[in-house]
CSV table of C-alpha atoms in Angstrom, one decimal:
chain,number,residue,atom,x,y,z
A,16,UNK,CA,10.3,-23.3,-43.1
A,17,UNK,CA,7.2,-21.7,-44.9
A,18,UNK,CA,5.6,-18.5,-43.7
A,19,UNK,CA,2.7,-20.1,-42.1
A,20,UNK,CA,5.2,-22.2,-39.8
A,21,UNK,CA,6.8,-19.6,-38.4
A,22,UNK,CA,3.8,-17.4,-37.9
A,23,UNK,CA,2.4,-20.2,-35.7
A,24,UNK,CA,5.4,-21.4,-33.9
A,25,UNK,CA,5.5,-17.3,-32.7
A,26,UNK,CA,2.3,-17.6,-32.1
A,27,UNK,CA,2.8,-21.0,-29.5
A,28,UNK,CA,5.7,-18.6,-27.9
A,29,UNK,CA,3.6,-15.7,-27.1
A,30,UNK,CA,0.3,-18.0,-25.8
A,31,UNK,CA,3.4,-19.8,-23.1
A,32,UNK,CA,4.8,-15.9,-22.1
A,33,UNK,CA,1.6,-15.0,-21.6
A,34,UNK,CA,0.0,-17.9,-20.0
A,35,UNK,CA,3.1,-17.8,-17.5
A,36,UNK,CA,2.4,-14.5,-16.5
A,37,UNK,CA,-0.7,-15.0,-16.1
A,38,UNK,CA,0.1,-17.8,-13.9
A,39,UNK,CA,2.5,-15.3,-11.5
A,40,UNK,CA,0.2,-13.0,-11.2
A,41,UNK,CA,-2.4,-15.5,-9.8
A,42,UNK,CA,0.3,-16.4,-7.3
A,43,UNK,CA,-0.6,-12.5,-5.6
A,44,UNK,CA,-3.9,-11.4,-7.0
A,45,UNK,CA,-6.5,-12.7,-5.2
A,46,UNK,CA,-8.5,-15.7,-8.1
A,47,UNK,CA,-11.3,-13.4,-8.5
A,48,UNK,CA,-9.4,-10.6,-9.8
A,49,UNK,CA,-7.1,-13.0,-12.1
A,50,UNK,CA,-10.3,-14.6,-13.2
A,51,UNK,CA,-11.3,-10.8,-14.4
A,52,UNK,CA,-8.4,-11.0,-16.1
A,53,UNK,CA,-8.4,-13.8,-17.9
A,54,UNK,CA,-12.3,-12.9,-19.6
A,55,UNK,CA,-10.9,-9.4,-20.2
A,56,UNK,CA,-7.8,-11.3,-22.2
A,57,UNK,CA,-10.3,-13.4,-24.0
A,58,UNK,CA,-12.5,-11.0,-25.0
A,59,UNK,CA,-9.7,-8.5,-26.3
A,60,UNK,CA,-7.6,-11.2,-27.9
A,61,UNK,CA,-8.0,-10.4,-31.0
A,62,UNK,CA,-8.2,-6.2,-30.4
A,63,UNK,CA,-5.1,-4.5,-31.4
A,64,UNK,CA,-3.5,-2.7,-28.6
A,65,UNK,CA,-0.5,-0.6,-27.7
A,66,UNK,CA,1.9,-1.8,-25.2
A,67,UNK,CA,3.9,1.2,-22.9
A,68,UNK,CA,6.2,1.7,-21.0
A,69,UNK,CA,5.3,2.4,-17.2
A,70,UNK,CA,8.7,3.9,-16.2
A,71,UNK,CA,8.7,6.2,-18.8
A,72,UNK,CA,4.8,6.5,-18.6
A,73,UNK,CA,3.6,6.8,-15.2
A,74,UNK,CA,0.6,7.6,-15.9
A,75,UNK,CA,-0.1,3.8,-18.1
A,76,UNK,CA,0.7,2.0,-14.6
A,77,UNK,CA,-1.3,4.1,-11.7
A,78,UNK,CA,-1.9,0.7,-9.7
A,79,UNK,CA,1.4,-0.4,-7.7
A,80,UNK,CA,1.7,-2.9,-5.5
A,81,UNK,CA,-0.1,-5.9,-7.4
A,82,UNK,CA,3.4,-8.1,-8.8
A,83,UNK,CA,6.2,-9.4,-7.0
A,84,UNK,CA,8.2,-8.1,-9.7
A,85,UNK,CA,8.3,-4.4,-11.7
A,86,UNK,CA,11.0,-2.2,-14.1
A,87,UNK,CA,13.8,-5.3,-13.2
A,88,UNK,CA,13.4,-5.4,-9.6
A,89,UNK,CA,11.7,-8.6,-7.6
A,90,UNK,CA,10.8,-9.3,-4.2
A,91,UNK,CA,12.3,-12.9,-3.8
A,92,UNK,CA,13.4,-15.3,-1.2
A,93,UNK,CA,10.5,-14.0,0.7
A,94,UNK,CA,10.8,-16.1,4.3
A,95,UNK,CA,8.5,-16.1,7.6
A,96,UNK,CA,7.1,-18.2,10.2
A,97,UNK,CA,4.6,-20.5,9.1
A,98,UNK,CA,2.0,-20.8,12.2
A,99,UNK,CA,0.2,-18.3,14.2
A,100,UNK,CA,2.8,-17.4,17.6
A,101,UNK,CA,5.8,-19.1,16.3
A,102,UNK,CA,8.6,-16.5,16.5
A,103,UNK,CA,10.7,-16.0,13.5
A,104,UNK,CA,11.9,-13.6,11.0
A,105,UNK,CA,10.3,-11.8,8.2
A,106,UNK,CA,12.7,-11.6,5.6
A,107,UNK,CA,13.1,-11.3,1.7
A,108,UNK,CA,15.5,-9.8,-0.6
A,109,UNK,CA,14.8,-6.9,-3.8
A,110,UNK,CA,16.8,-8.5,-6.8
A,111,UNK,CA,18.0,-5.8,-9.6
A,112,UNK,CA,17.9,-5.6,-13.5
A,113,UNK,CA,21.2,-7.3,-12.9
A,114,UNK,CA,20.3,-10.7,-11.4
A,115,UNK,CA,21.9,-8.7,-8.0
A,116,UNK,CA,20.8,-8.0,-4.3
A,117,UNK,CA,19.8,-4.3,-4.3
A,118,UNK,CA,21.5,-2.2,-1.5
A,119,UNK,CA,21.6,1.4,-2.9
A,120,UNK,CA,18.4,2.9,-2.0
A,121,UNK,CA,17.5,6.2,-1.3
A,122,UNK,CA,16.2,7.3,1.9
A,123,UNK,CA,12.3,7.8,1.4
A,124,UNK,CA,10.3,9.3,4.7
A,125,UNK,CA,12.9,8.9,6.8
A,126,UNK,CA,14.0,4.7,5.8
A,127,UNK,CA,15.7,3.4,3.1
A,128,UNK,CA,12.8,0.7,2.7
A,129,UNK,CA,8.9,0.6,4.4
A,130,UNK,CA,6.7,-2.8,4.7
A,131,UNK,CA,3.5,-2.7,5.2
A,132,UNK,CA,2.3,-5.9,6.1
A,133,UNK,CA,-1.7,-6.6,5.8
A,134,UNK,CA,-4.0,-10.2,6.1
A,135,UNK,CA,-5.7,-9.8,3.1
A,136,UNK,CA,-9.3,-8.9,4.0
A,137,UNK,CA,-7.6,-5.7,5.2
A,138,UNK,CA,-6.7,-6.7,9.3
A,139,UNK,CA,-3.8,-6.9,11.2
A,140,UNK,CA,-2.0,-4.1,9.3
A,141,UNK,CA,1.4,-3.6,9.8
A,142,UNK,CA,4.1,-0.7,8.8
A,143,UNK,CA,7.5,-1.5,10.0
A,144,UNK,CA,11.0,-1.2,8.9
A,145,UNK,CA,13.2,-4.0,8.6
A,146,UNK,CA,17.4,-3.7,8.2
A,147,UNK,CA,19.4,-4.8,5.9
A,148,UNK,CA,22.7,-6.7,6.3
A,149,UNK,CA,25.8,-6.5,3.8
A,150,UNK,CA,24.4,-9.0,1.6
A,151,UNK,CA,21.3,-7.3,1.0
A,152,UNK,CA,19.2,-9.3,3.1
A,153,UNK,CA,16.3,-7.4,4.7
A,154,UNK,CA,14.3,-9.4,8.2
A,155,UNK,CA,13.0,-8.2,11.5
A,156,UNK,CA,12.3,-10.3,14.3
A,157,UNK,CA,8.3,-11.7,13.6
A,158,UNK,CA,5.0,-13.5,15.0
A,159,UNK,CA,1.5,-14.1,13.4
A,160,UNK,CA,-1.3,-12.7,15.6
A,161,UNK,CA,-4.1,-14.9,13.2
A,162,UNK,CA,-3.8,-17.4,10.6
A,163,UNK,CA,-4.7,-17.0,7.2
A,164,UNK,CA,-3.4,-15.3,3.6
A,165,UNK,CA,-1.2,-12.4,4.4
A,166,UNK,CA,0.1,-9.7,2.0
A,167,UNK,CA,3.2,-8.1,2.3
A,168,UNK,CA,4.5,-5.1,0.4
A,169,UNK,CA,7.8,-3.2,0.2
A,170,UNK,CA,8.1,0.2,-0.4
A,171,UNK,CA,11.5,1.5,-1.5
A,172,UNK,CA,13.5,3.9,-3.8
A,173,UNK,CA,16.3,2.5,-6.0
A,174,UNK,CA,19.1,4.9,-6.2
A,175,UNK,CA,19.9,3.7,-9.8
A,176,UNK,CA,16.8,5.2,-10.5
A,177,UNK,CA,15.1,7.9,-8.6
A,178,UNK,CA,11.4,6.5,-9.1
A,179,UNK,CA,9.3,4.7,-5.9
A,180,UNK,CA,8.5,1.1,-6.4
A,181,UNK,CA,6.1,-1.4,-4.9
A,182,UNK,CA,6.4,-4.7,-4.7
A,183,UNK,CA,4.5,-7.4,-2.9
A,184,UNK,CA,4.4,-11.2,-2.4
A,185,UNK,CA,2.0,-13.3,0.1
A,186,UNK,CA,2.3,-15.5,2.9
A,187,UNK,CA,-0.6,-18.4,4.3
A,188,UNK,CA,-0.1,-19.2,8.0
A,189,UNK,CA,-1.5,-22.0,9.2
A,190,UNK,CA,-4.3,-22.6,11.7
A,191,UNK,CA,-8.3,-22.2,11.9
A,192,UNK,CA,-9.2,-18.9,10.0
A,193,UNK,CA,-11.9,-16.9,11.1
A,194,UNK,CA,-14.3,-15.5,8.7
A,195,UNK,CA,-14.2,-12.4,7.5
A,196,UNK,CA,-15.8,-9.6,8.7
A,197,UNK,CA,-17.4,-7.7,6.5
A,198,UNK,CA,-16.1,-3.7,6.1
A,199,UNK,CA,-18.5,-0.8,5.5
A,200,UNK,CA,-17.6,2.7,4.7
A,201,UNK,CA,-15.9,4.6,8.1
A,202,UNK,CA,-14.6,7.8,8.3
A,203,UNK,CA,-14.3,7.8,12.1
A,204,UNK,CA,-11.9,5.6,14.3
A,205,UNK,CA,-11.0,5.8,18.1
A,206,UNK,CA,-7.5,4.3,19.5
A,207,UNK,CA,-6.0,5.0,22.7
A,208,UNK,CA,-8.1,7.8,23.3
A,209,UNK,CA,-8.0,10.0,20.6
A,210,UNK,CA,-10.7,10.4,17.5
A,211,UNK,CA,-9.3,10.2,14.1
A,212,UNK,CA,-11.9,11.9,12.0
A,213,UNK,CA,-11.0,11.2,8.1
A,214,UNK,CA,-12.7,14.3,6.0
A,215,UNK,CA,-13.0,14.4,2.3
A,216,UNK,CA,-13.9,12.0,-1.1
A,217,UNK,CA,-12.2,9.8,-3.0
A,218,UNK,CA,-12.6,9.9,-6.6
A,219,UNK,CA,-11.2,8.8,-9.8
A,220,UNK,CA,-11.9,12.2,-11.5
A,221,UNK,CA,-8.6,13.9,-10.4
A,222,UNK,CA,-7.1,14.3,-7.4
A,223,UNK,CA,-8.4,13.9,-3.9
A,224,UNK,CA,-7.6,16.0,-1.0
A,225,UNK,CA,-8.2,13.7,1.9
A,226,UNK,CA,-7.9,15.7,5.9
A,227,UNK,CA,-7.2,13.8,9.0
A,228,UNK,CA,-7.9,15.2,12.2
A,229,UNK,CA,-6.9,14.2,15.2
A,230,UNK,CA,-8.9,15.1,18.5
A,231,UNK,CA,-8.6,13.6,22.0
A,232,UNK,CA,-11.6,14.3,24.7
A,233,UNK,CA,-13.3,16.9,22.6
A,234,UNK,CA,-10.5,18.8,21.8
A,235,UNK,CA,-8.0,19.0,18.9
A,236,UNK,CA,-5.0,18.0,19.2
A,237,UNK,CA,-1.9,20.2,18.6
A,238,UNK,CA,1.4,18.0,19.4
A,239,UNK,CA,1.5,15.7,16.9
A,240,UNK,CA,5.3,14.8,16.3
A,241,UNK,CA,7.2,14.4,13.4
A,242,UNK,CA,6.9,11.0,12.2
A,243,UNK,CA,8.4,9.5,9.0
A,244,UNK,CA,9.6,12.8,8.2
A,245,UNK,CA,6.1,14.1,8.2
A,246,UNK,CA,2.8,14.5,10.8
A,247,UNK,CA,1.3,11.2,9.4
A,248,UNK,CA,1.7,8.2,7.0
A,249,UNK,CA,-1.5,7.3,5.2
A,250,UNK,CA,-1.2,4.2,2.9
A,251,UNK,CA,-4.9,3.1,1.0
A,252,UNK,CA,-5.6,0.2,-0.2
A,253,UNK,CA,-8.2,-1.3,-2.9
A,254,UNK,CA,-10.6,-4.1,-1.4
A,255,UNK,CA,-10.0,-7.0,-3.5
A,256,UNK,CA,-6.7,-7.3,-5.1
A,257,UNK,CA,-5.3,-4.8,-2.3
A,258,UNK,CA,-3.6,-2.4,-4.9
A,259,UNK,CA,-1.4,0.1,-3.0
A,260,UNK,CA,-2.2,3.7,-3.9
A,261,UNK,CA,0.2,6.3,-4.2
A,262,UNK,CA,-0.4,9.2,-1.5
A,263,UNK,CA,1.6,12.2,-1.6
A,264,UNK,CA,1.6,14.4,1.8
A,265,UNK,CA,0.1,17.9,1.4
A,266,UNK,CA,1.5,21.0,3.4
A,267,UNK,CA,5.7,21.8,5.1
A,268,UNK,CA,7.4,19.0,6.6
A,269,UNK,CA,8.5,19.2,10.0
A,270,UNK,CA,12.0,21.1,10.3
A,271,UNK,CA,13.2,19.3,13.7
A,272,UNK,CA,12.0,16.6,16.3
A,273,UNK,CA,10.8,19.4,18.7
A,274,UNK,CA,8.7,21.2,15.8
A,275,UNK,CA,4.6,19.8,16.6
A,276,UNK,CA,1.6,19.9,14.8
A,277,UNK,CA,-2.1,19.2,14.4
A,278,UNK,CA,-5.0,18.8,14.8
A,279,UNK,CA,-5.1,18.3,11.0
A,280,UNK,CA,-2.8,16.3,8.6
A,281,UNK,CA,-3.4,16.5,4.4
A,282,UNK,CA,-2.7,13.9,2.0
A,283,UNK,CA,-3.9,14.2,-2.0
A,284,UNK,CA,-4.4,10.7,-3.7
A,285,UNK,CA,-6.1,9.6,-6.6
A,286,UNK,CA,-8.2,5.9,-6.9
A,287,UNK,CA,-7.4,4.5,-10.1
A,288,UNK,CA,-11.0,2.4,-9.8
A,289,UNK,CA,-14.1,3.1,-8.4
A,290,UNK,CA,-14.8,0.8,-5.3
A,291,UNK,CA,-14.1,0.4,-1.9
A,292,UNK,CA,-10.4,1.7,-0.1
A,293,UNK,CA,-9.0,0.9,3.2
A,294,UNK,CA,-7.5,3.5,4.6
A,295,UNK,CA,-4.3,3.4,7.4
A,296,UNK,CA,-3.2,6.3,9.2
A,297,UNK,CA,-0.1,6.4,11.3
A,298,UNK,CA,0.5,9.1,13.3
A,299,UNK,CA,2.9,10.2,17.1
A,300,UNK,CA,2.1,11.4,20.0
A,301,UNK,CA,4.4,11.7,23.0
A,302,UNK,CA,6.7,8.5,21.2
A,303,UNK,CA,4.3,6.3,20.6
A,304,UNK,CA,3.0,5.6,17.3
A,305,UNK,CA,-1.0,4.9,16.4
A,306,UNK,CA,-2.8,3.7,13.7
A,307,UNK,CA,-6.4,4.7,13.1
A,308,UNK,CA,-8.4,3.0,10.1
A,309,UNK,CA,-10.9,4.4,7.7
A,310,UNK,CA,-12.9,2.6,5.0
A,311,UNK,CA,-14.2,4.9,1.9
A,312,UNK,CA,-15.8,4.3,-1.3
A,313,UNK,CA,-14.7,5.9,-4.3
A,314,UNK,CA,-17.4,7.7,-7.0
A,315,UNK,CA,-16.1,7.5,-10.7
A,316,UNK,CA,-16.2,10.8,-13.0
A,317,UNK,CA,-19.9,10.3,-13.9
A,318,UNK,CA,-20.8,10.3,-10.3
A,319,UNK,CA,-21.0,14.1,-9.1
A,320,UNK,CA,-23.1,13.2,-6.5
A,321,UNK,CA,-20.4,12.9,-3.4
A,322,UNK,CA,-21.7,10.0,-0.7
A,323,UNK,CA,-23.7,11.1,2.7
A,324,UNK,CA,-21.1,11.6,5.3
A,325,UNK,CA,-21.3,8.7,8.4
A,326,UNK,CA,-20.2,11.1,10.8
A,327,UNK,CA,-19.8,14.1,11.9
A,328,UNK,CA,-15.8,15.6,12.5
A,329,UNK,CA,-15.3,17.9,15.4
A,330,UNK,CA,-14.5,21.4,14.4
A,331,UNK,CA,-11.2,22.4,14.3
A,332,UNK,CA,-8.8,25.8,15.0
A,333,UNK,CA,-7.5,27.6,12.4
A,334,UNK,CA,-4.7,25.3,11.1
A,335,UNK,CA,-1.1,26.3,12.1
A,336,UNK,CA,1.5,27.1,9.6
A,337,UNK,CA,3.2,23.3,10.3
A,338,UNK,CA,0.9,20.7,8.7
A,339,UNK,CA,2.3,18.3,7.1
A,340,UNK,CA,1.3,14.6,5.7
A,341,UNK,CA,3.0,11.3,4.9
């Protein structure tokens, strides 16, 4: 076989790899984003580039939660009901580098694994915590509240290797969908009562610093509870393709059950894009768990001009030494 031959046959290979990547990653991504990708891949064909590695380059991968599969793990065997009301389970199963059900994870916030479960125009969000049983098989008992295209994400920690993963696979339910409703920036939210103020910018230039306060008639409120090993979760995510950003918690973590908190929670993030963020922010009072939403755009570097506040937080105490975030 000449040189030519071979050189083309390698090339027929690399077009069928790619082409059924491309075809997985359509299976997740919403088609608008994988349509982005495919003019990006033909108008860089034929540009030289260099390939890294994300595990040993975090810093080449800074958007998670967009493949069912990363670094030899996958989210398979994903299983729910298929119609809105129909009680089932939720259940899937993370496969390892070895072809294996993973079961050694590390405990992250408090679980060995979270899923955040979202329709994928950004309602219905869900962050819950299914078990595992001795095969590796995670579920929770489940029902639909809408129909329509669902993402679901897990969140987890392989003890074989220390670093956080993301995975995520979707799920249509059946029935008439309503139509979206459209989402414009919100820094403000009100459930059960209290006012969740969200205070700071997103950017891509660096990190963010982003401040939750929590207030309830007028006043703040100081008895947050320890939650997830912290005062709050936040988890953002990018409108669109619903790319799951990385949020790390700002100030101490809570020492015991008993210790409280508040009004004011801290969490540093960076938006690997410009564009629009949903934002989701757990947080406990008295045992029972809330979740107040927030909707921000984020500027690129060029932009120094930071976007006009929508409203006004309420003033706060001086913090106490306890904030904490995640």
């Amino acid at each position: 076989m000449n040189a030519a031959t071979r050189l083309a046959l390698y090339g027929a290979a690399l077009v069928a790899v790619f082409g059924a990547a491309f075809l997985a990653a359509a299976a997740v991504v919403p088609d608008r984003i994988a349509r982005d990708w495919s003019t990006s891949t033909e108008h860089t064909a034929h540009t030289p580039t260099m390939v890294t590695d994300a595990a040993s380059d975090p810093e080449a991968a800074p958007v998670r939660g967009v493949t069912m599969a990363a670094q030899g793990y996958a989210l398979t065997a994903l299983a729910a009901p298929t119609r809105v009301g129909e009680s089932g389970k939720l259940a899937f199963t993370i496969i390892g580098p070895d072809g294996r059900p993973v079961t050694a994870l590390e405990t992250s916030h408090d679980k060995q694994l979270h899923a955040i479960v979202v329709a994928t125009d950004g309602s219905n969000y869900r962050h819950v915590h299914p078990t595992m049983d001795p095969t590796g098989r995670w579920s929770l008992p489940w029902q639909w509240p809408t129909a329509g295209s669902y993402r679901i994400f897990a969140d987890f920690v392989p003890a074989a290797t220390g670093a956080d993963l993301t995975l995520t696979s979707s799920v249509t339910v059946a029935g008439e969908v309503a139509a979206p409703v459209p989402r414009s920036v919100s820094t403000l939210d009100e459930v059960a009562d209290y006012q969740v103020a969200l205070i700071g910018d997103l950017t891509t230039a660096g990190a963010s610093t982003l401040t939750v306060r929590v207030s309830r008639g007028g006043q703040p409120v100081s008895t947050l509870e320890p939650y997830l090993g912290a005062y709050g979760h936040l988890v953002a995510l990018r409108e669109g393709d619903l790319a799951y950003l990385h949020v790390h918690p700002e100030g101490a973590a809570p020492t015991g059950p008993d210790q409280l908190s508040g009004p004011d929670v801290q969490f540093a993030t960076s938006a690997p894009t410009p564009g629009r963020y949903l934002l989701y922010f757990d947080f406990q009072v008295d045992g029972q768990v809330h979740t107040a939403e927030f909707v921000l755009d984020a500027a690129g570097p060029a932009d120094s001009t930071p976007a006009a506040p929508t409203t006004t937080a309420p003033a706060a105490p001086a913090p106490s030494d306890a904030h904490g975030g995640h």
